[in-house]
C-alpha cells in the first residue's frame, strides 16, 4: 500500500478539496468524533495530515498522525513546518505499529479496508486496541461491507468510480479511479464482509461496534443542491465505523 500512495501522494492530497470530502466525509467523521477538546487523539492512515490538522485545531491536547506512505508523511511534515500546530507524524505500517502511548480516541478515515488479507486486518485491529485507554474509541470511515458488487458503479459525477473483478470474495481487490485536477489516479482497497471486520475487532478487544450511515452537512445542500447528493446517499460506497474498547 505504501508504494501505491507514494506514487500519487500530491494528487491524492488535491482530492480533499472536493465537495464530497468536505460536506459528507468530514461532516460525518466529526459528527461521530464529537468534542475532542483536551483529548489525546491518534490519527491513523492520516495521509498528508488533512484530518490530523483539523482534529488539532478542534482542541485536541495531543495529536499524532501515522501513515504507511513516506511521501504522504513528507507532505504532512511540510504543512507542519509551514504552520506549526504541535502535531507529531510517524511513517509506519499500522499492522506493526509501535506503542505510541495511550490515546482517548483513534481515528481511521480509510484504513482497515487496505489490509490485503484477514491476518493483516486482525493485526491492525490488535495494534489499534493497544494504543487506546480503557474505554477508548476507534472512529473511522470504511468500505461499505453491505454494498452489493453490482452497485459499485455510478459515482462519476462525484469524481470517482470503483470496480471489482467477479466473483467478489473475501480479500478481493476493489479498484478506485479518482479525478485529481486534470489527472486520474488509481488505487486498490480490499473487500471484507461485516462479519470479518467485526470478528477482527472483537478479537482485539472492542466490545461495542456500530456501523454509521454517512451524513450530508447543511452546507452541502447550499453549495450543490439536495438533488446532487441523492445518488450517493442512496448507494453509499463507504460507511462510518465507531467502536469502543
mmCIF file of C-alpha atoms in Angstrom:
data_model
loop_
_atom_site.group_PDB
_atom_site.id
_atom_site.type_symbol
_atom_site.label_atom_id
_atom_site.label_comp_id
_atom_site.label_asym_id
_atom_site.label_seq_id
_atom_site.Cartn_x
_atom_site.Cartn_y
_atom_site.Cartn_z
ATOM 1 C CA UNK A 1 0.000 0.000 0.000
ATOM 2 C CA UNK A 2 2.911 2.359 0.706
ATOM 3 C CA UNK A 3 4.053 2.160 -2.912
ATOM 4 C CA UNK A 4 0.647 2.992 -4.416
ATOM 5 C CA UNK A 5 0.258 6.113 -2.271
ATOM 6 C CA UNK A 6 3.894 7.176 -2.568
ATOM 7 C CA UNK A 7 3.275 7.437 -6.316
ATOM 8 C CA UNK A 8 0.111 9.572 -6.031
ATOM 9 C CA UNK A 9 0.622 11.487 -2.769
ATOM 10 C CA UNK A 10 0.281 15.036 -4.074
ATOM 11 C CA UNK A 11 -2.528 14.133 -6.464
ATOM 12 C CA UNK A 12 -4.457 12.424 -3.656
ATOM 13 C CA UNK A 13 -3.919 15.478 -1.464
ATOM 14 C CA UNK A 14 -5.836 17.563 -4.012
ATOM 15 C CA UNK A 15 -8.911 15.315 -3.777
ATOM 16 C CA UNK A 16 -9.538 16.574 -0.224
ATOM 17 C CA UNK A 17 -10.842 19.805 -1.787
ATOM 18 C CA UNK A 18 -13.880 18.099 -3.378
ATOM 19 C CA UNK A 19 -17.432 18.847 -2.163
ATOM 20 C CA UNK A 20 -17.887 15.172 -1.325
ATOM 21 C CA UNK A 21 -14.919 15.206 1.030
ATOM 22 C CA UNK A 22 -15.991 18.421 2.737
ATOM 23 C CA UNK A 23 -19.747 18.000 3.021
ATOM 24 C CA UNK A 24 -20.183 14.265 3.629
ATOM 25 C CA UNK A 25 -16.868 12.709 4.627
ATOM 26 C CA UNK A 26 -15.598 15.408 7.007
ATOM 27 C CA UNK A 27 -19.080 16.216 8.322
ATOM 28 C CA UNK A 28 -19.717 12.537 9.130
ATOM 29 C CA UNK A 29 -16.317 11.905 10.688
ATOM 30 C CA UNK A 30 -16.505 14.882 13.029
ATOM 31 C CA UNK A 31 -20.124 14.107 13.840
ATOM 32 C CA UNK A 32 -19.019 10.706 15.138
ATOM 33 C CA UNK A 33 -15.962 12.147 16.882
ATOM 34 C CA UNK A 34 -17.819 14.750 18.899
ATOM 35 C CA UNK A 35 -15.901 17.103 21.176
ATOM 36 C CA UNK A 36 -12.169 16.328 21.174
ATOM 37 C CA UNK A 37 -11.114 19.281 23.324
ATOM 38 C CA UNK A 38 -8.400 18.188 25.738
ATOM 39 C CA UNK A 39 -8.222 14.630 24.378
ATOM 40 C CA UNK A 40 -5.270 12.634 23.085
ATOM 41 C CA UNK A 41 -6.052 11.570 19.503
ATOM 42 C CA UNK A 42 -4.116 9.190 17.259
ATOM 43 C CA UNK A 43 -4.955 9.655 13.567
ATOM 44 C CA UNK A 44 -4.132 6.507 11.591
ATOM 45 C CA UNK A 45 -3.926 6.465 7.786
ATOM 46 C CA UNK A 46 -3.501 10.215 8.213
ATOM 47 C CA UNK A 47 -2.177 10.755 4.697
ATOM 48 C CA UNK A 48 -0.916 14.304 4.319
ATOM 49 C CA UNK A 49 -2.487 15.278 7.629
ATOM 50 C CA UNK A 50 -5.761 16.797 6.451
ATOM 51 C CA UNK A 51 -7.878 15.450 9.318
ATOM 52 C CA UNK A 52 -4.963 15.432 11.753
ATOM 53 C CA UNK A 53 -4.734 19.209 11.470
ATOM 54 C CA UNK A 54 -8.499 19.669 11.814
ATOM 55 C CA UNK A 55 -8.520 17.487 14.937
ATOM 56 C CA UNK A 56 -5.724 19.539 16.494
ATOM 57 C CA UNK A 57 -7.491 22.782 15.570
ATOM 58 C CA UNK A 58 -10.655 21.413 17.226
ATOM 59 C CA UNK A 59 -8.821 21.425 20.555
ATOM 60 C CA UNK A 60 -7.184 18.010 20.929
ATOM 61 C CA UNK A 61 -4.430 18.227 23.545
ATOM 62 C CA UNK A 62 -2.211 15.622 21.876
ATOM 63 C CA UNK A 63 -2.430 14.752 18.179
ATOM 64 C CA UNK A 64 -0.280 12.195 16.395
ATOM 65 C CA UNK A 65 -0.579 11.201 12.742
ATOM 66 C CA UNK A 66 0.581 7.892 11.267
ATOM 67 C CA UNK A 67 0.678 6.741 7.655
ATOM 68 C CA UNK A 68 2.389 3.915 5.793
ATOM 69 C CA UNK A 69 3.378 6.202 2.903
ATOM 70 C CA UNK A 70 6.620 8.121 3.386
ATOM 71 C CA UNK A 71 5.568 10.583 0.676
ATOM 72 C CA UNK A 72 2.303 11.309 2.469
ATOM 73 C CA UNK A 73 4.140 11.837 5.753
ATOM 74 C CA UNK A 74 6.585 14.164 3.987
ATOM 75 C CA UNK A 75 3.640 16.304 2.833
ATOM 76 C CA UNK A 76 2.188 16.301 6.361
ATOM 77 C CA UNK A 77 5.511 17.395 7.852
ATOM 78 C CA UNK A 78 5.822 20.081 5.177
ATOM 79 C CA UNK A 79 2.473 21.530 6.283
ATOM 80 C CA UNK A 80 3.560 21.319 9.933
ATOM 81 C CA UNK A 81 6.730 23.265 9.146
ATOM 82 C CA UNK A 82 4.759 25.935 7.300
ATOM 83 C CA UNK A 83 2.243 26.311 10.110
ATOM 84 C CA UNK A 84 3.317 24.556 13.325
ATOM 85 C CA UNK A 85 0.434 23.074 15.319
ATOM 86 C CA UNK A 86 2.394 20.745 17.558
ATOM 87 C CA UNK A 87 1.490 17.557 15.652
ATOM 88 C CA UNK A 88 3.867 14.569 15.618
ATOM 89 C CA UNK A 89 3.960 12.434 12.457
ATOM 90 C CA UNK A 90 5.275 8.905 12.035
ATOM 91 C CA UNK A 91 5.658 6.682 8.971
ATOM 92 C CA UNK A 92 4.588 3.165 9.960
ATOM 93 C CA UNK A 93 2.511 0.188 8.908
ATOM 94 C CA UNK A 94 -0.401 0.045 11.369
ATOM 95 C CA UNK A 95 -0.130 -3.746 11.469
ATOM 96 C CA UNK A 96 3.331 -3.311 13.031
ATOM 97 C CA UNK A 97 2.695 -0.026 14.840
ATOM 98 C CA UNK A 98 4.948 0.506 17.892
ATOM 99 C CA UNK A 99 3.478 1.606 21.195
ATOM 100 C CA UNK A 100 2.976 5.360 20.956
ATOM 101 C CA UNK A 101 1.208 5.901 24.281
ATOM 102 C CA UNK A 102 -2.386 5.669 25.404
ATOM 103 C CA UNK A 103 -4.972 7.698 23.495
ATOM 104 C CA UNK A 104 -8.583 8.605 24.174
ATOM 105 C CA UNK A 105 -9.541 8.215 20.518
ATOM 106 C CA UNK A 106 -8.045 6.625 17.421
ATOM 107 C CA UNK A 107 -9.332 7.977 14.115
ATOM 108 C CA UNK A 108 -9.000 5.992 10.897
ATOM 109 C CA UNK A 109 -10.533 7.522 7.796
ATOM 110 C CA UNK A 110 -9.869 4.779 5.228
ATOM 111 C CA UNK A 111 -7.606 2.280 6.943
ATOM 112 C CA UNK A 112 -8.988 -1.192 7.641
ATOM 113 C CA UNK A 113 -10.043 -1.917 4.056
ATOM 114 C CA UNK A 114 -6.396 -1.599 2.953
ATOM 115 C CA UNK A 115 -5.473 -4.838 4.737
ATOM 116 C CA UNK A 116 -4.567 -7.238 1.902
ATOM 117 C CA UNK A 117 -5.651 -10.292 3.913
ATOM 118 C CA UNK A 118 -7.590 -11.170 7.044
ATOM 119 C CA UNK A 119 -4.442 -11.847 9.087
ATOM 120 C CA UNK A 120 -3.183 -8.317 8.494
ATOM 121 C CA UNK A 121 -6.654 -6.956 9.253
ATOM 122 C CA UNK A 122 -6.520 -8.754 12.600
ATOM 123 C CA UNK A 123 -3.016 -7.387 13.285
ATOM 124 C CA UNK A 124 -4.209 -3.859 12.502
ATOM 125 C CA UNK A 125 -7.088 -4.173 14.950
ATOM 126 C CA UNK A 126 -4.805 -5.525 17.690
ATOM 127 C CA UNK A 127 -2.313 -2.676 17.275
ATOM 128 C CA UNK A 128 -5.115 -0.096 17.277
ATOM 129 C CA UNK A 129 -6.556 -1.506 20.506
ATOM 130 C CA UNK A 130 -3.115 -1.464 22.135
ATOM 131 C CA UNK A 131 -2.897 2.333 21.679
ATOM 132 C CA UNK A 132 -6.199 3.086 23.448
ATOM 133 C CA UNK A 133 -7.001 3.810 27.059
ATOM 134 C CA UNK A 134 -9.660 1.565 28.668
ATOM 135 C CA UNK A 135 -12.997 2.671 27.242
ATOM 136 C CA UNK A 136 -11.250 4.438 24.348
ATOM 137 C CA UNK A 137 -12.870 4.730 20.944
ATOM 138 C CA UNK A 138 -12.000 3.930 17.346
ATOM 139 C CA UNK A 139 -13.791 6.238 14.900
ATOM 140 C CA UNK A 140 -13.377 5.746 11.178
ATOM 141 C CA UNK A 141 -14.713 5.684 7.648
ATOM 142 C CA UNK A 142 -14.537 2.370 5.846
ATOM 143 C CA UNK A 143 -15.610 0.470 2.748
ATOM 144 C CA UNK A 144 -19.311 -0.341 2.966
ATOM 145 C CA UNK A 145 -19.331 -4.120 3.546
ATOM 146 C CA UNK A 146 -23.051 -4.320 2.768
ATOM 147 C CA UNK A 147 -22.831 -2.764 -0.705
ATOM 148 C CA UNK A 148 -23.513 -5.303 -3.453
ATOM 149 C CA UNK A 149 -20.763 -5.647 -6.071
ATOM 150 C CA UNK A 150 -23.217 -4.826 -8.862
ATOM 151 C CA UNK A 151 -23.837 -1.436 -7.222
ATOM 152 C CA UNK A 152 -20.195 -0.318 -7.336
ATOM 153 C CA UNK A 153 -20.558 1.909 -10.418
ATOM 154 C CA UNK A 154 -22.385 5.214 -10.743
ATOM 155 C CA UNK A 155 -20.205 7.785 -8.981
ATOM 156 C CA UNK A 156 -18.799 9.637 -11.992
ATOM 157 C CA UNK A 157 -20.496 12.922 -11.066
ATOM 158 C CA UNK A 158 -18.704 12.789 -7.703
ATOM 159 C CA UNK A 159 -15.278 12.415 -9.307
ATOM 160 C CA UNK A 160 -14.591 8.702 -8.836
ATOM 161 C CA UNK A 161 -15.668 5.165 -9.596
ATOM 162 C CA UNK A 162 -14.984 1.783 -8.036
ATOM 163 C CA UNK A 163 -14.928 -1.707 -9.511
ATOM 164 C CA UNK A 164 -14.176 -5.304 -8.572
ATOM 165 C CA UNK A 165 -13.481 -8.405 -10.645
ATOM 166 C CA UNK A 166 -16.254 -11.014 -10.253
ATOM 167 C CA UNK A 167 -16.825 -13.099 -8.364
ATOM 168 C CA UNK A 168 -16.207 -10.844 -5.392
ATOM 169 C CA UNK A 169 -14.952 -12.707 -2.337
ATOM 170 C CA UNK A 170 -13.188 -12.027 0.955
ATOM 171 C CA UNK A 171 -9.999 -10.114 0.165
ATOM 172 C CA UNK A 172 -10.979 -9.186 -3.399
ATOM 173 C CA UNK A 173 -9.218 -6.057 -4.661
ATOM 174 C CA UNK A 174 -11.500 -3.041 -5.169
ATOM 175 C CA UNK A 175 -10.065 -0.597 -7.695
ATOM 176 C CA UNK A 176 -10.787 3.103 -7.306
ATOM 177 C CA UNK A 177 -10.339 5.568 -10.170
ATOM 178 C CA UNK A 178 -10.452 9.148 -8.881
ATOM 179 C CA UNK A 179 -10.202 12.557 -10.541
ATOM 180 C CA UNK A 180 -7.491 14.842 -9.157
ATOM 181 C CA UNK A 181 -7.382 18.128 -11.008
ATOM 182 C CA UNK A 182 -6.746 17.105 -14.616
ATOM 183 C CA UNK A 183 -5.311 13.747 -13.628
ATOM 184 C CA UNK A 184 -6.864 10.360 -12.943
ATOM 185 C CA UNK A 185 -5.372 8.369 -10.081
ATOM 186 C CA UNK A 186 -5.977 4.717 -9.248
ATOM 187 C CA UNK A 187 -5.520 2.689 -6.095
ATOM 188 C CA UNK A 188 -6.802 -0.517 -4.544
ATOM 189 C CA UNK A 189 -8.701 -1.330 -1.373
ATOM 190 C CA UNK A 190 -9.987 -4.775 -0.362
ATOM 191 C CA UNK A 191 -13.408 -6.252 0.283
ATOM 192 C CA UNK A 192 -14.335 -7.886 3.590
ATOM 193 C CA UNK A 193 -17.735 -8.790 4.947
ATOM 194 C CA UNK A 194 -19.175 -7.134 8.020
ATOM 195 C CA UNK A 195 -18.655 -10.417 9.886
ATOM 196 C CA UNK A 196 -14.933 -10.456 9.051
ATOM 197 C CA UNK A 197 -14.442 -6.886 10.246
ATOM 198 C CA UNK A 198 -16.394 -7.456 13.439
ATOM 199 C CA UNK A 199 -14.591 -10.708 14.208
ATOM 200 C CA UNK A 200 -11.207 -8.956 13.926
ATOM 201 C CA UNK A 201 -12.353 -6.028 16.043
ATOM 202 C CA UNK A 202 -13.878 -8.199 18.785
ATOM 203 C CA UNK A 203 -10.784 -10.409 18.922
ATOM 204 C CA UNK A 204 -8.749 -7.223 19.516
ATOM 205 C CA UNK A 205 -10.945 -6.279 22.478
ATOM 206 C CA UNK A 206 -13.600 -3.981 21.034
ATOM 207 C CA UNK A 207 -16.956 -4.757 22.645
ATOM 208 C CA UNK A 208 -19.153 -2.091 21.047
ATOM 209 C CA UNK A 209 -19.146 -1.951 17.245
ATOM 210 C CA UNK A 210 -21.503 0.350 15.351
ATOM 211 C CA UNK A 211 -21.764 0.995 11.614
ATOM 212 C CA UNK A 212 -22.964 4.535 10.957
ATOM 213 C CA UNK A 213 -24.547 5.973 7.790
ATOM 214 C CA UNK A 214 -22.760 8.975 6.348
ATOM 215 C CA UNK A 215 -24.500 12.308 6.842
ATOM 216 C CA UNK A 216 -24.712 15.273 4.494
ATOM 217 C CA UNK A 217 -23.956 18.607 6.095
ATOM 218 C CA UNK A 218 -26.274 21.594 5.518
ATOM 219 C CA UNK A 219 -23.531 23.474 3.678
ATOM 220 C CA UNK A 220 -23.500 20.740 1.042
ATOM 221 C CA UNK A 221 -27.140 21.414 0.183
ATOM 222 C CA UNK A 222 -26.424 25.134 -0.006
ATOM 223 C CA UNK A 223 -23.434 24.636 -2.304
ATOM 224 C CA UNK A 224 -24.659 21.859 -4.602
ATOM 225 C CA UNK A 225 -28.401 21.423 -4.027
ATOM 226 C CA UNK A 226 -30.123 18.446 -2.438
ATOM 227 C CA UNK A 227 -30.662 16.506 -5.686
ATOM 228 C CA UNK A 228 -26.929 16.384 -6.408
ATOM 229 C CA UNK A 229 -26.321 14.119 -3.401
ATOM 230 C CA UNK A 230 -29.242 11.704 -3.754
ATOM 231 C CA UNK A 231 -27.491 9.044 -5.833
ATOM 232 C CA UNK A 232 -24.509 8.907 -3.483
ATOM 233 C CA UNK A 233 -26.557 8.756 -0.297
ATOM 234 C CA UNK A 234 -28.883 6.115 -1.754
ATOM 235 C CA UNK A 235 -25.909 3.866 -2.591
ATOM 236 C CA UNK A 236 -23.112 4.773 -0.160
ATOM 237 C CA UNK A 237 -19.737 3.267 -1.112
ATOM 238 C CA UNK A 238 -18.365 3.840 2.384
ATOM 239 C CA UNK A 239 -19.799 3.994 5.902
ATOM 240 C CA UNK A 240 -18.874 5.262 9.333
ATOM 241 C CA UNK A 241 -17.493 2.900 11.942
ATOM 242 C CA UNK A 242 -17.419 3.527 15.680
ATOM 243 C CA UNK A 243 -16.022 1.059 18.228
ATOM 244 C CA UNK A 244 -15.326 1.177 21.943
ATOM 245 C CA UNK A 245 -12.682 -0.784 23.795
#
